[in-house]
XYZ file of C-alpha atoms in Angstrom:
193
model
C -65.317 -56.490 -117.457
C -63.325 -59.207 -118.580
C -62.341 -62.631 -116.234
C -59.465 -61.489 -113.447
C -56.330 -63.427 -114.842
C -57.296 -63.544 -118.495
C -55.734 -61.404 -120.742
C -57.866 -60.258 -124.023
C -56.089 -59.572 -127.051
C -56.478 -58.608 -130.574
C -60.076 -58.652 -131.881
C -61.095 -59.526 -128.320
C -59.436 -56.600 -126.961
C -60.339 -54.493 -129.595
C -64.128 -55.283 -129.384
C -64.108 -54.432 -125.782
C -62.439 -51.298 -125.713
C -64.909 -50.437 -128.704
C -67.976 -51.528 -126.604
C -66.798 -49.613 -123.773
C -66.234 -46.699 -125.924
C -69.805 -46.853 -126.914
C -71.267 -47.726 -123.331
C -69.514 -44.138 -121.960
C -71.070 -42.396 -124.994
C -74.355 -43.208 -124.391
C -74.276 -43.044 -120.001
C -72.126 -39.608 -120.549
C -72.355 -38.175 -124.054
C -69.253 -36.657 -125.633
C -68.737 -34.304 -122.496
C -67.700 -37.312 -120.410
C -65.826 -39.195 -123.358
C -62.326 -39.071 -122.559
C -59.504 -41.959 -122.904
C -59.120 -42.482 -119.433
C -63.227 -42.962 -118.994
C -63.272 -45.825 -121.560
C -60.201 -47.392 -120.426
C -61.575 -47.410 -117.115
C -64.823 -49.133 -118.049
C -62.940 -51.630 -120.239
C -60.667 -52.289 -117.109
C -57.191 -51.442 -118.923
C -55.058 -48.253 -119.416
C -54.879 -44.968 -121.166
C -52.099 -46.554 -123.050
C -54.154 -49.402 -124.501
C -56.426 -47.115 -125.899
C -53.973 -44.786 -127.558
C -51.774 -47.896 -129.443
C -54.585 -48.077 -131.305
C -56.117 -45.023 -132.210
C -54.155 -41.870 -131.801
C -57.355 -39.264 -130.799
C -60.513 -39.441 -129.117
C -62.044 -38.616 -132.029
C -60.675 -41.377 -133.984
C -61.997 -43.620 -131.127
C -65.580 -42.111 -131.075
C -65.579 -42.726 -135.137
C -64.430 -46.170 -134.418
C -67.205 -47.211 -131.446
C -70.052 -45.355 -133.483
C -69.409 -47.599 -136.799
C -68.985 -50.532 -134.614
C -71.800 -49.843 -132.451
C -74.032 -49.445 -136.355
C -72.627 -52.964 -137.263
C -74.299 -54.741 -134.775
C -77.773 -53.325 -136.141
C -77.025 -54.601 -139.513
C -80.901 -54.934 -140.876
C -82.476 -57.591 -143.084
C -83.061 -55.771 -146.693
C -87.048 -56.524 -146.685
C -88.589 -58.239 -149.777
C -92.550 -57.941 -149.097
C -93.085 -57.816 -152.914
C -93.919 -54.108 -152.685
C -91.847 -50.736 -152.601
C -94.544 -49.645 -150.292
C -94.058 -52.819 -148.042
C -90.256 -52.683 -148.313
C -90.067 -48.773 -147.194
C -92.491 -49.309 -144.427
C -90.542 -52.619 -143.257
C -87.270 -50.512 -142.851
C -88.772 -48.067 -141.127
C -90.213 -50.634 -138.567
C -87.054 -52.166 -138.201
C -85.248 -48.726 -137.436
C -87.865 -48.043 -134.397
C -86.832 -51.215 -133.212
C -83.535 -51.229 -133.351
C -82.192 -47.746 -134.194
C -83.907 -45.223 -132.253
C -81.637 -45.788 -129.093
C -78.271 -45.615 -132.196
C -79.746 -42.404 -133.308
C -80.000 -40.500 -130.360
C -77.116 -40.853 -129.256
C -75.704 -39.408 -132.390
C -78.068 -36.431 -132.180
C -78.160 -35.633 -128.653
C -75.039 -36.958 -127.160
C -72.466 -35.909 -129.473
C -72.851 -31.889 -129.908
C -69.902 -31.558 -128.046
C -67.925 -33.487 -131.119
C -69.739 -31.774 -133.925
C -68.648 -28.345 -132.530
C -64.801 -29.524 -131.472
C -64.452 -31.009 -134.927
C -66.478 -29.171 -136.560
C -68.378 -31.887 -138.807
C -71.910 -32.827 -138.436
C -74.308 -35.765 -137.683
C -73.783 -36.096 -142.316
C -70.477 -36.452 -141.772
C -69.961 -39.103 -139.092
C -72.720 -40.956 -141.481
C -70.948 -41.137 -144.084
C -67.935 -42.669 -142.124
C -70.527 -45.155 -140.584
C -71.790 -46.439 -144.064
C -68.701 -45.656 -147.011
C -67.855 -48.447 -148.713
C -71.475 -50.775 -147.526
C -73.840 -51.305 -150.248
C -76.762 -49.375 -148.903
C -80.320 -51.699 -147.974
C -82.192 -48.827 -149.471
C -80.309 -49.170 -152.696
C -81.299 -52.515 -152.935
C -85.116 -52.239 -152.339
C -85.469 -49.048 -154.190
C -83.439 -50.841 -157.428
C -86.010 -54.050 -157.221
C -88.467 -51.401 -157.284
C -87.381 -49.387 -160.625
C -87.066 -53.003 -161.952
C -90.745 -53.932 -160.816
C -91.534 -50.965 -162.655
C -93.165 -48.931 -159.197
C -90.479 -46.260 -159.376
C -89.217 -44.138 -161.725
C -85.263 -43.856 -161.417
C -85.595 -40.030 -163.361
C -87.546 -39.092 -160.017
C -85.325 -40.859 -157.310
C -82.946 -38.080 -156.764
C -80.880 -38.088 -153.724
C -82.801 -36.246 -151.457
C -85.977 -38.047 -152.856
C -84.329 -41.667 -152.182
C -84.145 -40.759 -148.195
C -87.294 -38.905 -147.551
C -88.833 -41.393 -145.239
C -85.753 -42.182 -143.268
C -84.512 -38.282 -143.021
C -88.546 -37.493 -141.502
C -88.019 -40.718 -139.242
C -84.627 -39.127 -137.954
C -86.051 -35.929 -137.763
C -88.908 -37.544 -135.693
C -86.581 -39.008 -133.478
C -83.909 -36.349 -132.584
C -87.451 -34.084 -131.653
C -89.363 -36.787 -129.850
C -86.329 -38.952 -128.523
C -88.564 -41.508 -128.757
C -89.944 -44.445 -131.565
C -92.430 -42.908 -134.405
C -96.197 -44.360 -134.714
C -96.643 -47.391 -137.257
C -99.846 -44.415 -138.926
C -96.476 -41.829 -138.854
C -94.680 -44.185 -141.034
C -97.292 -44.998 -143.607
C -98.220 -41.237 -143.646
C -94.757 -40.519 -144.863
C -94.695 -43.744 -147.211
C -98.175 -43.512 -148.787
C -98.851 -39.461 -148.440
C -95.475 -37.929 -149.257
C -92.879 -40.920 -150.886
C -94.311 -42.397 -152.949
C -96.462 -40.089 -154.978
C -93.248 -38.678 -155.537
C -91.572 -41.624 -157.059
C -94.505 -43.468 -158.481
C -94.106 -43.030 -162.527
């Protein structure tokens, strides 16, 4: 809630209605996500809400790529592909696992209404950001510890889609011998040159 008498505007305005978008996400999931639910826990009006985006689902789309911003992560430079993979991953348990559940568990609702998927809302969350991974996986095709000819798509997020898969099963962070399993046993034999 904001001061009584003070009147946010703008950014201001718009980062609180955002934040309160995300805060009735995560207490209610997409069943309880309605206009008048965020307006009320941002203490202003349905019509607030709807000058600026003209759907609940634009709204969601807009609260979920805010509520990623805030988690923007350090690209990792240990020296090592190894190191750098294994870095990320830590930094998602800390600071993603709460993210990623709600958009597994919380947002069915949305997926089926709109028919898209978790892929989809993804892609809205990262287009036009130059990707971390690209960076670490680049320094290591120029340190010569990956081969680009074997970093296909799918290859490139191995670790991070059997950490998400991890999380949406467990709901909960994945053991530091989990990620180094996936990193030493299954990445990067299959990037290695």
């Amino acid at each position: 809630m904001h001061p009584v008498g003070r009147r946010r505007r703008g950014s201001e305005l718009e980062e609180a209605l955002l934040d309160a978008a995300w805060q009735e996400l995560k207490d209610n999931g997409y069943a309880g996500f309605t206009l008048e639910a965020v307006a009320a826990r941002a203490g202003t009006s349905r019509p607030v809400l709807a000058r600026r985006w003209a759907s609940k689902h634009e709204l969601l789309r807009a609260a979920v790529r805010q509520a990623h911003s805030r988690t923007v992560l350090p690209v990792p430079d240990t020296g090592s592909l190894r190191g750098d993979i294994i870095e990320m991953l830590r930094e998602f348990n800390a600071d993603r696992v709460d993210f990623a559940t709600v958009l597994g568990v919380q947002l069915g609702g949305y997926y089926q209404e709109t028919g898209s998927s978790l892929a989809d809302l993804r892609d809205v969350i990262i287009s036009g950001h130059d990707s971390t991974l690209e960076q670490v996986l680049q320094r290591a095709v120029d340190r010569g510890e990956a081969d680009p000819a074997k970093l296909t798509p799918r290859i490139r997020t191995l670790p991070f889609d059997l950490f998400r898969q991890h999380i949406l099963m467990t709901l909960t962070p994945m053991p530091e011998d989990a990620m180094e399993q996936i990193v030493d046993e299954i990445f990067l034999p299959l990037v290695t040159p």
